[in-house]
Short mmCIF file of C-alpha atoms in Angstrom, two decimals:
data_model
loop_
_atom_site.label_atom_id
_atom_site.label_comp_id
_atom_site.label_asym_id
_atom_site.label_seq_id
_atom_site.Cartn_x
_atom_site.Cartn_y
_atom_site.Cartn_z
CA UNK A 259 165.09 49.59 108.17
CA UNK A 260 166.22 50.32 111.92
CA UNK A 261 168.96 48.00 113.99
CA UNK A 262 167.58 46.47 117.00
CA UNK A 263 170.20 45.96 119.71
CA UNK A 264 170.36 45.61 123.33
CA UNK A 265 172.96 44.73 126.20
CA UNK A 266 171.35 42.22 127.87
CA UNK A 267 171.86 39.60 124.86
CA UNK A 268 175.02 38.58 123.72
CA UNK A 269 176.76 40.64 121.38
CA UNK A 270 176.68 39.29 117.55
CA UNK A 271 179.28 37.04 116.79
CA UNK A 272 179.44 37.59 112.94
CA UNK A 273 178.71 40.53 110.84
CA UNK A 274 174.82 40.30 111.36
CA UNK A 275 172.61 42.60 113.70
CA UNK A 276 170.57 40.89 116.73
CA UNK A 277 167.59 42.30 115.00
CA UNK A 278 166.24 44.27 111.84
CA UNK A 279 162.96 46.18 111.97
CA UNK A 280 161.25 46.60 108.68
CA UNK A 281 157.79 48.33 108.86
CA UNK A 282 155.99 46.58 111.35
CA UNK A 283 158.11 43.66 111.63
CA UNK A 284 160.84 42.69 113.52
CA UNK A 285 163.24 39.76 112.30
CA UNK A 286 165.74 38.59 115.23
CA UNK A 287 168.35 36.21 114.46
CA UNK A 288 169.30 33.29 116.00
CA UNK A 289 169.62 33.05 119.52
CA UNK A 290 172.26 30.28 121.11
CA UNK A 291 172.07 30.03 124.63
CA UNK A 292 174.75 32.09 125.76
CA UNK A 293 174.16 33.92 129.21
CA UNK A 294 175.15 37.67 128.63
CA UNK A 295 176.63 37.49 132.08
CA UNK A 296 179.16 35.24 131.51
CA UNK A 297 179.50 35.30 128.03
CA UNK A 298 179.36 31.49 128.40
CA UNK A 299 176.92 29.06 127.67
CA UNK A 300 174.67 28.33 130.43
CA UNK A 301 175.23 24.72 132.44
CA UNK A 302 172.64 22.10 131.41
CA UNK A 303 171.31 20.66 128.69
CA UNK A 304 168.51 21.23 126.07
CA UNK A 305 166.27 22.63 128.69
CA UNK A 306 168.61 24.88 130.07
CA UNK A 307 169.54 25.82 126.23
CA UNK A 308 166.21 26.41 125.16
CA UNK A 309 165.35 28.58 128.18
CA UNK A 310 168.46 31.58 127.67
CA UNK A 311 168.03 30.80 123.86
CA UNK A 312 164.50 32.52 124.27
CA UNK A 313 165.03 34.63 127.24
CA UNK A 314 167.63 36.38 125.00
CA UNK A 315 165.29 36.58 121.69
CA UNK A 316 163.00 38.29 124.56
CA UNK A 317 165.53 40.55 125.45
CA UNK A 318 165.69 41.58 122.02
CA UNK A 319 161.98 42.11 121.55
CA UNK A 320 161.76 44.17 124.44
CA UNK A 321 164.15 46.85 123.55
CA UNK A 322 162.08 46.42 119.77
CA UNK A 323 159.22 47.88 122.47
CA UNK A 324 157.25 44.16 122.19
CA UNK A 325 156.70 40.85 123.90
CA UNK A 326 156.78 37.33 123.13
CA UNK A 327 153.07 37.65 122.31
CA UNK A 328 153.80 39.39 118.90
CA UNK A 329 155.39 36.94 118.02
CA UNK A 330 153.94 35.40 114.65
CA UNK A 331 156.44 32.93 113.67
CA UNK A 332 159.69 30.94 115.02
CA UNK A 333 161.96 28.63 113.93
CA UNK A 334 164.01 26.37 116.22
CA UNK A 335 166.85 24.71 114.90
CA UNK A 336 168.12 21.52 116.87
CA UNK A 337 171.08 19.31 116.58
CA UNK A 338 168.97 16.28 117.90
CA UNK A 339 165.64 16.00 117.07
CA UNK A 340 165.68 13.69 120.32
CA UNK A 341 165.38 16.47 122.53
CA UNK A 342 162.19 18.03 120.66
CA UNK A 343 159.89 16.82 123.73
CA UNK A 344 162.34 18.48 126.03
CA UNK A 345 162.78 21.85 124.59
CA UNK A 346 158.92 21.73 123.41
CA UNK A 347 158.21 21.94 127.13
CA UNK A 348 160.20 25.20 127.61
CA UNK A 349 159.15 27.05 124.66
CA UNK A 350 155.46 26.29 125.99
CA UNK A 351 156.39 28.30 129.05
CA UNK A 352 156.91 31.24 126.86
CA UNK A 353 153.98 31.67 124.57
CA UNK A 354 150.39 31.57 125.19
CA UNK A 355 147.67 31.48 122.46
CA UNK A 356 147.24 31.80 119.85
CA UNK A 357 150.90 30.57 119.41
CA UNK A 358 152.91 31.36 116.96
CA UNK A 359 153.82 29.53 113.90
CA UNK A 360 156.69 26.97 114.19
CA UNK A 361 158.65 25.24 112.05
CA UNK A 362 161.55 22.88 113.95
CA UNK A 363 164.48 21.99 111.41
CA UNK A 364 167.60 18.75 112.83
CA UNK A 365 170.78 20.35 111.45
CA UNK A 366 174.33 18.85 111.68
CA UNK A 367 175.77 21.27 113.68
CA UNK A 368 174.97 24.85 115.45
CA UNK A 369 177.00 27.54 116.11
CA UNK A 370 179.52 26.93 119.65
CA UNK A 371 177.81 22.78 119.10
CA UNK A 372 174.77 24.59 120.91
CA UNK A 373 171.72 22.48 120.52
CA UNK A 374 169.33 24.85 120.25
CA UNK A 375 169.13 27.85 118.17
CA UNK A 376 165.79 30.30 117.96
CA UNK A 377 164.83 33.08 115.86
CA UNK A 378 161.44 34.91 115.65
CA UNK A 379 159.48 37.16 113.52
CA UNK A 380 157.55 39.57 115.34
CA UNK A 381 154.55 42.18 114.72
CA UNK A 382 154.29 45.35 116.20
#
């Protein structure tokens, strides 16, 4: 098992690690959209959200030594199902095919009231 960690994402805010290599795969946690600049969230709404939410998860798979096209699965988590045409539009601008696998959960709540949060399971 090696940590994956980087800068240029925000640091953890729990006891977890940004990422987790096992073998060949690597296992990122959720991403909020939090601009490592600022520390902040960025300004905007889901489609601002959804774009730093997967700029930093590819962040993380670039100091893993991969792209966003190992990626073989992700799961979005939303607070309003509402915005799923929205944030679908952004996440299209980051994959190509064959896309990944998806699942796309409506939770109650996310950390910060974010409403978006990404992880991804990637293949080196």
């Amino acid at each position: 098992m090696k940590v994956i960690s980087t800068k240029k994402t925000p640091a953890a805010i729990g006891p977890y690690s940004q990422a987790i290599q096992v073998g060949n795969l690597v296992y990122t946690s959720g991403q909020i959209p939090i601009d490592p600049s600022t520390g902040a969230f960025v300004e905007g709404g889901i489609e601002e959200q959804t774009r730093q939410s997967l700029t930093n998860v590819k962040a993380i798979l670039e100091e893993a030594g991969l792209s966003m096209s190992n990626v073989v699965k992700t799961t979005v988590f939303m607070a309003d199902m509402g915005n799923f045409a929205e944030m679908n539009a952004v996440y299209a601008e980051f994959f190509t095919e064959p896309y990944p696998a998806r699942s796309a959960v409506a939770v109650k709540t996310l950390p910060k009231d974010a409403l978006v949060e990404i992880e991804v399971v990637a293949e080196k």
